């Protein structure tokens, strides 16, 4: 089969292309997936940190402000009615303030925040001390001094409140920075996604294109048997697959032809066997009385004294009976072929011995035979007698066709014939008048003869003999320049299925 | 012993051929019996008159495949058998090796008569005198 695949060294193979694209697609997908995971993780960290530190600090600062204001208000209420309940509530708010301050310290992670908290704590301690003095004055009903001192601690209160506000703003700023950071991450991820998604899409489309154009389309065409040969553009794996497929199809086609041929032969054989069996019985029945006739003629010939005309009549009768006998004998041989007795032999030896047997006949017909032989043919498995009979039939046919003599050339050769393998061939060619075109298809049919006295079985018997040897007999050419037949026999090394 | 004492049994299905052979051998002073099938053959062989030679054509109903030859050479091993047959009729019957001779059926009966003389001389050397050349009618 002609190799139609043209692998180009400059082009990447299909396998390499697909692998590269798949790796690219996987890398792009994994990169996007990895970055997304990282982004989710980072975002989570930002929010956790914000929640744990900044928002908590913000809430603490707001709580401190609220507690501080409550304490200032309760102190004022106490100054108005000296109700001890306000002092109890004041103490609760005082504890709440300390708790919130302690919590703020725990969640604080900034140096500046620690400084502010230290300032709040020290100012608050001073504020509590001054406030206690104010309450003591109120308790002692020194309201005038109490109001005076109460007014003074308002400045301290305002200072703590401002520090709380400062602390709150500090963490608000941190939250704003975290938001900026988050936005930057989101922007990076968006850019990455914008780059990765089209890349993945391009890679996927590319893979799809290659899959369709280079794999699915050729497979579809192969499956539909659209191509008679391998598509020209295929290379690499698909090219090899296509070539294998074509080889397989060729093998199947050859096997089918051989099977069909064998089936035809079997059908023909079965028909011939049936017809032959009936006809052979008939021929046999005819032969016995014919022999009886021959014997009586022999007896008559011994005793009669015939004149020349009677003698001629007698000879014609005898000759016609002999002819009938020959027809019957050939027919019986054809219908009940003798069993093959194969031997290891060179066809060249069989050609020589056949020509030796026919030497007188050839001489009397005025036929000159030349043998074209480069070297002796290799050995075959063949029944020597039957092969000689097949060859003899061909030579005698040629002799009979060349009424005024002529030339026969026998060419020996050996060659490999697909799918049969190594074969030995013997070509018998004459320079006779040739077989008429209308008769050429029928030359191997039994009882088909163009000769006046032919039995029409010679070529059929030769053809059967060659077929039984696992070879064939073929009418190669016939025309005004002569006729040539080819006899083919499998060489011994190739002859694995000699039929018997 | 004279030829008139030599008894030949011809086994042939075709009556006209049988008659012709009978006539040919009678003319050569043989005592000729004939049989058309196996029954007649064994009936004649078992009769009191001894048979010296059997000319057997295998176109009888029993033929070779029917075991006629086997029965003949097994039960009457001392009687020589000449097979008179077409070559195509002969199979690979192992009992063919036990026949005294084989003559192909043809239009010339002299092949058979000649072979009969040869076999008789071989089996009954003191029975048959040296043959004078057969009178040729040709």
XYZ file of C-alpha atoms in Angstrom:
638
model
C 0.000 0.000 0.000
C 1.234 3.453 -0.832
C 2.246 5.449 2.223
C 0.131 8.590 2.106
C 1.169 10.023 5.451
C 3.761 12.793 5.303
C 5.169 13.493 8.742
C 6.800 16.915 8.716
C 9.796 17.449 10.980
C 8.865 21.144 11.467
C 5.378 20.408 12.738
C 4.617 19.147 16.183
C 3.077 15.746 16.381
C -0.591 15.456 17.278
C 0.307 13.823 20.571
C 2.695 16.647 21.520
C 0.157 19.281 20.517
C -2.639 17.730 22.517
C -0.396 17.180 25.526
C 0.841 20.809 25.436
C -2.659 22.188 25.122
C -4.001 19.979 27.881
C -1.138 20.963 30.170
C -1.769 24.639 29.336
C -5.457 24.274 30.073
C -4.817 22.461 33.336
C -2.203 25.045 34.407
C -4.508 27.953 33.586
C -7.420 26.351 35.399
C -5.292 25.448 38.399
C -3.791 28.937 38.505
C -7.204 30.573 38.590
C -8.470 28.046 41.116
C -5.351 28.520 43.284
C -5.593 32.284 43.159
C -9.277 32.121 44.047
C -8.499 29.943 47.020
C -5.741 32.294 48.037
C -8.087 35.246 47.646
C -10.771 33.608 49.741
C -8.193 32.773 52.385
C -6.753 36.281 52.372
C -10.199 37.876 52.495
C -11.144 35.651 55.362
C -7.961 36.667 57.206
C -8.675 40.327 56.603
C -12.186 40.031 57.945
C -11.176 37.875 60.865
C -8.461 40.302 61.799
C -10.829 43.226 61.341
C -13.482 41.556 63.412
C -11.128 40.448 66.131
C -9.108 43.664 66.399
C -10.377 46.727 64.669
C -14.149 46.297 65.006
C -13.715 45.033 68.545
C -11.503 48.050 69.314
C -14.052 50.321 67.688
C -16.827 48.869 69.784
C -14.648 49.135 72.904
C -13.964 52.794 72.124
C -17.645 53.462 71.653
C -18.390 51.566 74.880
C -15.783 53.564 76.769
C -17.326 56.794 75.533
C -20.770 55.626 76.524
C -19.677 54.487 79.987
C -17.770 57.689 80.530
C -20.766 59.790 79.616
C -22.981 57.694 81.844
C -20.623 58.192 84.804
C -20.529 61.920 84.201
C -24.325 62.015 84.039
C -24.808 59.908 87.201
C -22.379 62.139 89.106
C -24.491 65.134 88.068
C -27.682 63.371 89.165
C -26.161 62.654 92.503
C -25.218 66.274 92.910
C -28.828 67.149 92.432
C -30.622 64.813 94.889
C -27.830 62.976 96.763
C -29.577 59.686 96.074
C -27.269 56.778 96.869
C -28.752 54.713 94.054
C -26.916 56.912 91.557
C -23.675 56.007 93.243
C -24.453 52.318 92.994
C -25.130 52.653 89.296
C -22.023 54.837 89.000
C -19.932 52.031 90.453
C -21.428 49.570 87.913
C -20.520 51.863 85.033
C -17.090 52.307 86.524
C -16.586 48.532 86.447
C -17.979 48.380 82.941
C -15.491 51.021 81.854
C -12.567 49.085 83.338
C -13.742 45.885 81.718
C -14.004 47.581 78.333
C -10.591 49.145 78.781
C -9.114 45.782 79.663
C -10.742 44.249 76.581
C -9.415 47.076 74.438
C -5.919 46.333 75.668
C -6.316 42.646 74.800
C -7.433 43.335 71.254
C -5.064 46.186 70.606
C -2.159 45.438 68.288
C -0.956 48.937 67.540
C 1.713 50.918 69.387
C -0.221 54.093 68.896
C -3.318 52.435 70.268
C -1.408 51.248 73.327
C -0.210 54.788 73.928
C -3.757 56.102 73.672
C -5.076 53.397 75.980
C -2.319 54.192 78.496
C -3.333 57.839 78.357
C -7.022 56.919 78.769
C -6.198 54.729 81.746
C -4.020 57.310 83.502
C -6.492 60.129 82.799
C -9.373 57.944 83.943
C -7.624 57.156 87.218
C -7.155 60.839 87.852
C -10.768 61.471 86.802
C -12.071 58.838 89.265
C -9.975 60.270 92.024
C -11.288 63.790 91.388
C -14.836 62.518 91.032
C -14.600 60.704 94.346
C -13.551 63.976 95.900
C -16.573 65.665 94.319
C -18.909 62.989 95.644
C -17.369 63.212 99.088
C -17.982 66.972 99.071
C -21.564 66.362 98.044
C -21.937 63.793 100.759
C -20.678 66.275 103.297
C -23.154 68.765 101.848
C -20.356 71.035 100.776
C -22.264 71.629 97.642
C -20.570 74.811 96.674
C -17.085 73.291 96.750
C -18.470 70.180 95.169
C -19.974 72.066 92.246
C -16.710 73.940 91.819
C -14.648 70.782 91.699
C -17.309 69.024 89.634
C -16.958 71.705 86.983
C -13.196 71.238 86.941
C -13.325 67.487 86.289
C -15.410 68.147 83.208
C -12.200 69.101 81.436
C -10.663 65.764 82.421
C -13.790 63.991 81.262
C -13.559 65.770 77.905
C -9.884 64.802 77.607
C -10.698 61.066 78.150
C -13.607 61.314 75.771
C -11.316 62.827 73.119
C -8.788 60.024 73.674
C -11.552 57.467 73.185
C -12.578 59.227 70.009
C -8.943 59.236 68.883
C -8.716 55.510 69.583
C -11.906 54.953 67.604
C -10.630 56.959 64.656
C -7.377 55.029 64.741
C -9.227 51.780 64.168
C -11.587 53.312 61.698
C -8.526 54.200 59.712
C -7.309 50.615 60.046
C -10.638 49.344 58.744
C -10.392 51.706 55.822
C -6.871 50.444 55.081
C -8.123 46.840 55.265
C -10.848 47.713 52.784
C -8.265 49.211 50.459
C -6.161 46.077 50.823
C -9.158 43.901 50.075
C -9.952 45.953 47.006
C -6.380 45.559 45.760
C -6.585 41.804 46.179
C -9.956 41.712 44.458
C -8.598 43.799 41.610
C -5.626 41.439 41.169
C -7.922 38.443 41.190
C -10.236 40.082 38.688
C -7.329 40.851 36.389
C -6.076 37.285 36.760
C -9.549 35.908 36.023
C -9.936 38.191 33.039
C -6.646 36.856 31.707
C -7.165 33.204 32.648
C -10.734 32.761 31.472
C -10.071 33.784 27.836
C -6.819 31.794 27.904
C -8.665 28.705 29.134
C -11.388 29.304 26.590
C -8.847 29.652 23.773
C -7.036 26.504 24.896
C -10.320 24.572 25.181
C -11.449 25.742 21.738
C -8.044 24.839 20.326
C -8.228 21.352 21.860
C -11.766 20.986 20.585
C -10.674 22.063 17.117
C -7.830 19.547 17.086
C -10.078 16.818 18.459
C -12.679 17.451 15.793
C -10.443 18.144 12.828
C -7.597 15.782 13.529
C -9.292 12.924 15.362
C -13.083 12.863 15.176
C -13.432 13.868 11.518
C -10.861 11.320 10.271
C -12.414 8.640 12.492
C -15.848 9.495 11.136
C -14.568 9.348 7.581
C -12.796 6.090 8.313
C -15.921 4.676 9.901
C -18.008 5.719 6.883
C -15.324 4.408 4.547
C -15.404 7.702 2.642
C -11.731 7.591 1.837
C -10.310 5.092 -0.562
C -6.827 5.789 0.731
C -5.346 7.451 3.783
C -6.167 11.196 3.886
C -3.127 13.163 2.762
C -3.059 15.604 5.652
C -2.998 12.952 8.354
C 0.243 12.351 10.128
C 1.481 10.765 13.284
C -0.947 8.616 15.228
C -4.005 9.312 13.062
C -1.958 8.738 9.922
C -0.756 5.409 11.280
C -4.300 4.518 12.364
C -5.641 5.459 8.953
C -2.949 3.418 7.225
C -3.626 0.430 9.486
C -7.324 0.793 8.795
C -6.711 0.873 5.067
C -4.470 -2.192 5.320
C -7.148 -3.916 7.347
C -9.803 -3.000 4.800
C -7.579 -4.227 1.979
C -7.026 -7.478 3.871
C -10.738 -7.847 4.479
C -11.430 -7.138 0.817
C -8.848 -9.699 -0.257
C -10.173 -12.211 2.251
C -13.701 -11.561 1.019
C -12.630 -12.044 -2.599
C -10.840 -15.243 -1.686
C -13.827 -16.416 0.312
C -16.155 -15.594 -2.545
C -13.824 -17.362 -4.940
C -13.664 -20.385 -2.649
C -17.438 -20.355 -2.229
C -17.906 -20.228 -5.987
C -15.467 -23.078 -6.326
C -17.249 -25.103 -3.671
C -20.600 -24.462 -5.347
C -19.123 -25.357 -8.703
C -17.506 -28.449 -7.197
C -20.756 -29.513 -5.576
C -22.626 -29.068 -8.830
C -19.953 -30.889 -10.738
C -19.852 -33.646 -8.142
C -23.590 -34.218 -8.446
C -23.708 -33.972 -12.208
C -20.462 -35.906 -12.470
C -21.742 -38.724 -10.306
C -24.815 -39.178 -12.465
C -22.962 -38.752 -15.716
C -20.107 -40.972 -14.588
C -22.554 -43.770 -13.911
C -24.014 -43.253 -17.332
C -20.581 -43.124 -18.971
C -19.627 -46.310 -17.205
C -22.773 -48.018 -18.412
C -22.028 -46.905 -21.957
C -18.433 -48.013 -21.767
C -19.152 -51.691 -21.159
C -21.325 -52.229 -24.231
C -18.852 -50.156 -26.195
C -16.073 -52.525 -25.186
C -18.273 -55.382 -26.221
C -18.732 -53.711 -29.608
C -14.974 -53.243 -29.895
C -14.384 -56.888 -29.126
C -16.894 -57.980 -31.738
C -15.291 -55.678 -34.292
C -11.951 -57.164 -33.427
C -13.395 -60.588 -33.995
C -14.936 -59.542 -37.296
C -11.709 -57.982 -38.441
C -9.966 -61.288 -37.916
C -12.352 -63.251 -40.075
C -13.664 -60.919 -42.772
C -12.045 -60.452 -46.093
C -13.039 -56.900 -46.946
C -12.569 -54.920 -50.099
C -11.062 -51.456 -49.925
C -14.380 -49.586 -49.492
C -15.567 -51.973 -46.809
C -12.193 -51.695 -45.142
C -12.479 -47.916 -45.076
C -15.966 -48.141 -43.567
C -14.688 -50.603 -41.025
C -11.784 -48.359 -40.095
C -14.067 -45.339 -39.691
C -16.352 -47.349 -37.401
C -13.335 -48.486 -35.361
C -11.937 -44.960 -35.220
C -15.242 -43.444 -34.088
C -15.562 -46.096 -31.369
C -12.046 -45.290 -30.207
C -13.020 -41.626 -30.132
C -16.106 -42.428 -28.075
C -13.952 -44.456 -25.728
C -11.520 -41.554 -25.330
C -14.359 -39.162 -24.533
C -15.733 -41.516 -21.914
C -12.310 -42.132 -20.381
C -11.610 -38.381 -20.162
C -15.010 -37.778 -18.715
C -14.569 -40.459 -16.069
C -11.199 -39.042 -15.162
C -12.683 -35.581 -14.901
C -15.630 -36.638 -12.778
C -13.614 -38.930 -10.519
C -10.210 -37.268 -10.292
C -7.473 -39.428 -8.874
C -6.242 -38.535 -5.397
C -3.251 -36.197 -5.300
C 0.039 -37.846 -4.434
C 2.232 -34.809 -3.819
C 5.982 -35.023 -3.881
C 8.708 -32.484 -3.396
C 9.772 -31.711 -6.934
C 10.981 -28.860 -9.105
C 8.482 -27.909 -11.849
C 11.481 -27.599 -14.183
C 12.057 -31.364 -13.937
C 8.380 -31.983 -14.728
C 8.587 -29.674 -17.769
C 11.603 -31.618 -19.031
C 10.012 -35.032 -18.558
C 6.748 -33.901 -20.197
C 8.656 -32.657 -23.234
C 10.556 -35.949 -23.358
C 7.274 -37.861 -23.332
C 5.847 -35.705 -26.111
C 8.974 -35.501 -28.248
C 7.668 -37.814 -30.987
C 4.274 -36.176 -31.050
C 5.795 -32.724 -31.261
C 8.078 -33.833 -34.029
C 5.210 -35.334 -36.002
C 3.202 -32.115 -35.605
C 6.156 -30.011 -36.743
C 6.197 -28.034 -33.506
C 9.421 -26.650 -32.053
C 9.494 -26.088 -28.305
C 11.895 -23.682 -26.584
C 12.289 -23.509 -22.827
C 13.212 -20.128 -21.286
C 14.832 -20.911 -17.974
C 17.240 -18.707 -16.050
C 17.706 -21.351 -13.398
C 15.857 -24.425 -12.219
C 12.628 -23.494 -10.422
C 12.530 -23.962 -6.633
C 10.803 -27.055 -5.294
C 7.041 -27.344 -4.942
C 4.655 -29.895 -3.475
C 3.057 -31.461 -6.525
C 1.788 -34.731 -7.906
C 4.248 -35.227 -10.781
C 1.892 -37.299 -12.913
C -0.998 -34.906 -12.613
C 1.122 -31.825 -13.192
C 2.562 -33.458 -16.287
C -0.946 -34.258 -17.481
C -1.988 -30.631 -17.004
C 1.048 -29.386 -18.924
C 0.613 -32.064 -21.567
C -2.964 -30.941 -22.203
C -1.773 -27.375 -22.811
C 1.020 -28.459 -25.167
C -1.255 -30.836 -27.096
C -3.910 -28.131 -27.419
C -1.270 -25.833 -28.888
C -0.102 -28.568 -31.248
C -3.634 -29.239 -32.451
C -4.288 -25.536 -32.979
C -1.180 -25.177 -35.165
C -2.148 -27.418 -38.075
C 0.950 -26.669 -40.139
C 3.355 -26.710 -37.233
C 4.617 -23.799 -35.183
C 6.501 -22.730 -32.109
C 5.795 -23.202 -28.420
C 7.779 -21.358 -25.790
C 7.737 -22.460 -22.163
C 8.891 -19.758 -19.738
C 9.662 -20.582 -16.133
C 9.696 -17.985 -13.386
C 9.183 -17.554 -9.654
C 7.675 -14.497 -8.022
C 5.641 -13.216 -5.088
C 1.980 -12.757 -5.929
C -0.138 -10.935 -3.342
C -1.934 -12.404 -1.415
C -0.849 -15.910 -2.404
C 2.849 -15.524 -1.601
C 5.766 -17.033 -3.478
C 4.692 -18.906 -6.593
C 6.384 -20.824 -9.378
C 4.934 -20.035 -12.801
C 5.184 -21.888 -16.091
C 3.936 -19.955 -19.102
C 3.076 -21.947 -22.224
C 2.802 -19.721 -25.303
C 2.251 -20.722 -28.911
C 2.117 -18.789 -32.163
C -1.127 -20.404 -33.292
C -4.266 -18.639 -34.480
C -5.453 -17.837 -30.938
C -8.790 -18.427 -29.240
C -11.724 -16.418 -30.611
C -12.679 -13.584 -28.244
C -16.198 -14.885 -27.683
C -14.838 -18.260 -26.482
C -12.179 -16.977 -24.084
C -14.378 -16.844 -21.000
C -15.477 -20.420 -21.472
C -12.227 -22.227 -22.179
C -12.106 -23.828 -18.718
C -15.711 -24.998 -18.782
C -16.081 -28.752 -19.156
C -17.212 -30.132 -22.538
C -16.460 -26.801 -24.156
C -14.347 -27.280 -27.248
C -13.760 -25.430 -30.482
C -12.154 -28.509 -32.000
C -14.137 -30.833 -34.183
C -13.110 -33.912 -32.275
C -12.232 -32.389 -28.935
C -13.712 -33.757 -25.741
C -13.768 -30.305 -24.154
C -12.244 -31.673 -20.973
C -8.499 -31.121 -21.426
C -8.355 -27.548 -20.090
C -10.960 -28.313 -17.422
C -8.847 -31.197 -16.162
C -5.692 -29.036 -16.251
C -7.485 -26.244 -14.407
C -8.776 -28.662 -11.765
C -5.340 -30.169 -11.273
C -3.745 -26.742 -10.765
C -6.498 -25.642 -8.380
C -6.107 -28.802 -6.337
C -2.415 -27.993 -6.032
C -3.294 -24.640 -4.450
C -2.370 -22.815 -7.661
C -4.236 -21.875 -10.793
C -4.296 -21.994 -14.560
C -4.839 -18.661 -16.258
C -5.418 -17.679 -19.867
C -2.884 -14.868 -20.055
C -3.382 -13.735 -23.611
C -4.819 -14.888 -26.906
C -4.887 -13.259 -30.267
C -3.607 -13.506 -33.803
C -0.059 -13.702 -32.474
C -0.901 -16.802 -30.448
C -2.126 -17.974 -27.078
C -0.408 -18.104 -23.717
C -1.461 -19.881 -20.548
C 0.125 -19.433 -17.112
C 0.334 -22.309 -14.652
C 1.046 -21.170 -11.082
C 2.044 -23.358 -8.159
C 2.847 -22.257 -4.600
C 6.475 -22.816 -3.690
C 7.027 -25.356 -0.961
C 7.758 -22.723 1.705
C 4.433 -21.022 0.892
C 2.426 -24.173 0.303
C 0.714 -24.531 3.642
C -2.699 -25.523 2.387
C -2.311 -28.060 -0.327
C -5.737 -29.482 -1.000
C -6.096 -33.205 -1.696
C -3.576 -82.449 -18.759
C -5.090 -81.054 -21.873
C -6.721 -77.684 -22.147
C -10.047 -79.398 -22.528
C -9.664 -80.320 -18.867
C -8.934 -76.769 -17.744
C -12.006 -75.070 -16.455
C -12.172 -71.275 -16.559
C -14.904 -69.333 -14.863
C -15.735 -65.962 -16.406
C -17.523 -63.487 -14.152
C -18.965 -60.661 -16.218
C -22.174 -58.697 -15.875
C -22.536 -57.898 -19.557
C -24.087 -60.960 -21.176
C -22.770 -60.264 -24.667
C -19.264 -59.725 -23.449
C -19.593 -62.860 -21.360
C -20.724 -64.826 -24.437
C -17.885 -63.416 -26.478
C -15.271 -64.366 -23.913
C -16.821 -67.796 -23.532
C -16.542 -68.242 -27.299
C -12.941 -66.996 -27.372
C -11.796 -69.323 -24.605
C -13.790 -72.269 -25.904
C -12.079 -71.849 -29.210
C -8.810 -72.239 -27.320
C -10.076 -75.593 -25.973
C -10.802 -74.454 -22.443
C -13.848 -75.555 -20.567
C -15.649 -72.292 -19.914
C -18.226 -71.526 -17.278
C -19.673 -68.091 -16.730
C -21.403 -66.156 -13.990
C -23.253 -62.870 -14.035
C -22.961 -62.127 -10.328
C -21.501 -63.253 -7.036
C -24.138 -65.866 -6.296
C -23.600 -67.614 -9.577
C -19.843 -67.368 -9.084
C -19.799 -69.086 -5.689
C -22.403 -71.578 -6.785
C -20.162 -72.641 -9.673
C -17.086 -72.687 -7.491
C -18.817 -74.945 -4.976
C -19.959 -77.397 -7.625
C -18.192 -80.715 -8.038
C -16.379 -79.634 -11.170
C -13.133 -77.979 -10.178
C -12.393 -74.475 -11.421
C -8.810 -73.732 -12.327
C -9.010 -69.977 -12.919
C -11.443 -67.120 -12.487
C -11.616 -64.150 -14.846
C -13.343 -61.496 -12.767
C -14.792 -58.281 -14.118
C -15.542 -55.881 -11.262
C -18.622 -54.465 -12.932
C -20.755 -57.091 -11.247
C -23.364 -55.748 -8.800
C -21.159 -56.663 -5.840
C -18.057 -55.176 -7.504
C -14.968 -54.381 -5.531
C -16.812 -52.275 -2.972
C -19.286 -55.100 -2.375
C -16.504 -57.391 -1.129
C -16.759 -59.926 -3.958
C -13.016 -60.013 -4.547
C -12.359 -60.250 -0.809
C -14.680 -63.251 -0.479
C -13.192 -64.888 -3.529
C -9.508 -64.620 -2.586
C -10.213 -65.411 1.067
C -12.432 -68.460 0.556
C -10.721 -69.854 -2.539
C -7.085 -68.920 -2.083
C -5.851 -71.687 -4.387
C -7.783 -70.515 -7.415
C -5.923 -67.800 -9.328
C -7.977 -64.739 -10.194
C -7.384 -62.504 -13.198
C -9.013 -59.125 -12.845
C -10.515 -57.932 -16.096
C -11.426 -54.313 -15.601
C -11.099 -50.696 -16.627
C -8.268 -49.046 -14.764
C -10.593 -46.309 -13.475
C -12.687 -48.940 -11.737
C -9.845 -50.077 -9.516
C -9.781 -48.596 -6.058
C -7.201 -49.013 -3.337
C -8.648 -52.352 -2.249
C -5.853 -54.233 -0.426
C -7.168 -57.514 -1.831
C -6.098 -56.357 -5.301
C -2.608 -57.501 -4.283
C -3.865 -61.052 -4.018
C -5.017 -61.373 -7.627
C -2.813 -63.291 -10.027
C -2.939 -60.639 -12.740
C -4.840 -57.644 -14.033
C -5.821 -56.992 -17.637
C -7.379 -53.751 -18.769
C -10.632 -54.177 -20.651
C -10.129 -53.224 -24.251
C -11.338 -54.170 -27.673
C -8.565 -56.701 -28.066
C -9.395 -59.997 -26.295
C -5.967 -61.418 -27.008
C -4.477 -59.467 -24.105
C -6.732 -61.450 -21.809
C -6.253 -64.845 -23.451
C -2.507 -64.323 -23.391
C -2.554 -63.469 -19.704
C -4.717 -66.502 -18.937
C -2.107 -68.758 -20.529
C 0.666 -67.094 -18.560
C -1.169 -67.476 -15.261
C -2.155 -71.070 -15.914
C 1.440 -71.921 -16.684
C 2.529 -70.267 -13.474
C -0.061 -71.975 -11.274
C -0.370 -75.304 -13.085
C 2.994 -75.922 -14.746
C 2.300 -79.621 -15.167
C -1.243 -79.001 -16.377
C -0.475 -76.839 -19.346
C 1.774 -77.846 -22.144
C 3.963 -75.298 -23.770
C 1.685 -73.107 -25.719
C 1.887 -73.164 -29.431
C 1.677 -69.661 -30.806
C -1.923 -68.690 -30.998
C -3.368 -68.813 -34.413
C -3.379 -65.323 -35.564
C -6.384 -64.066 -37.398
C -5.013 -60.587 -37.718
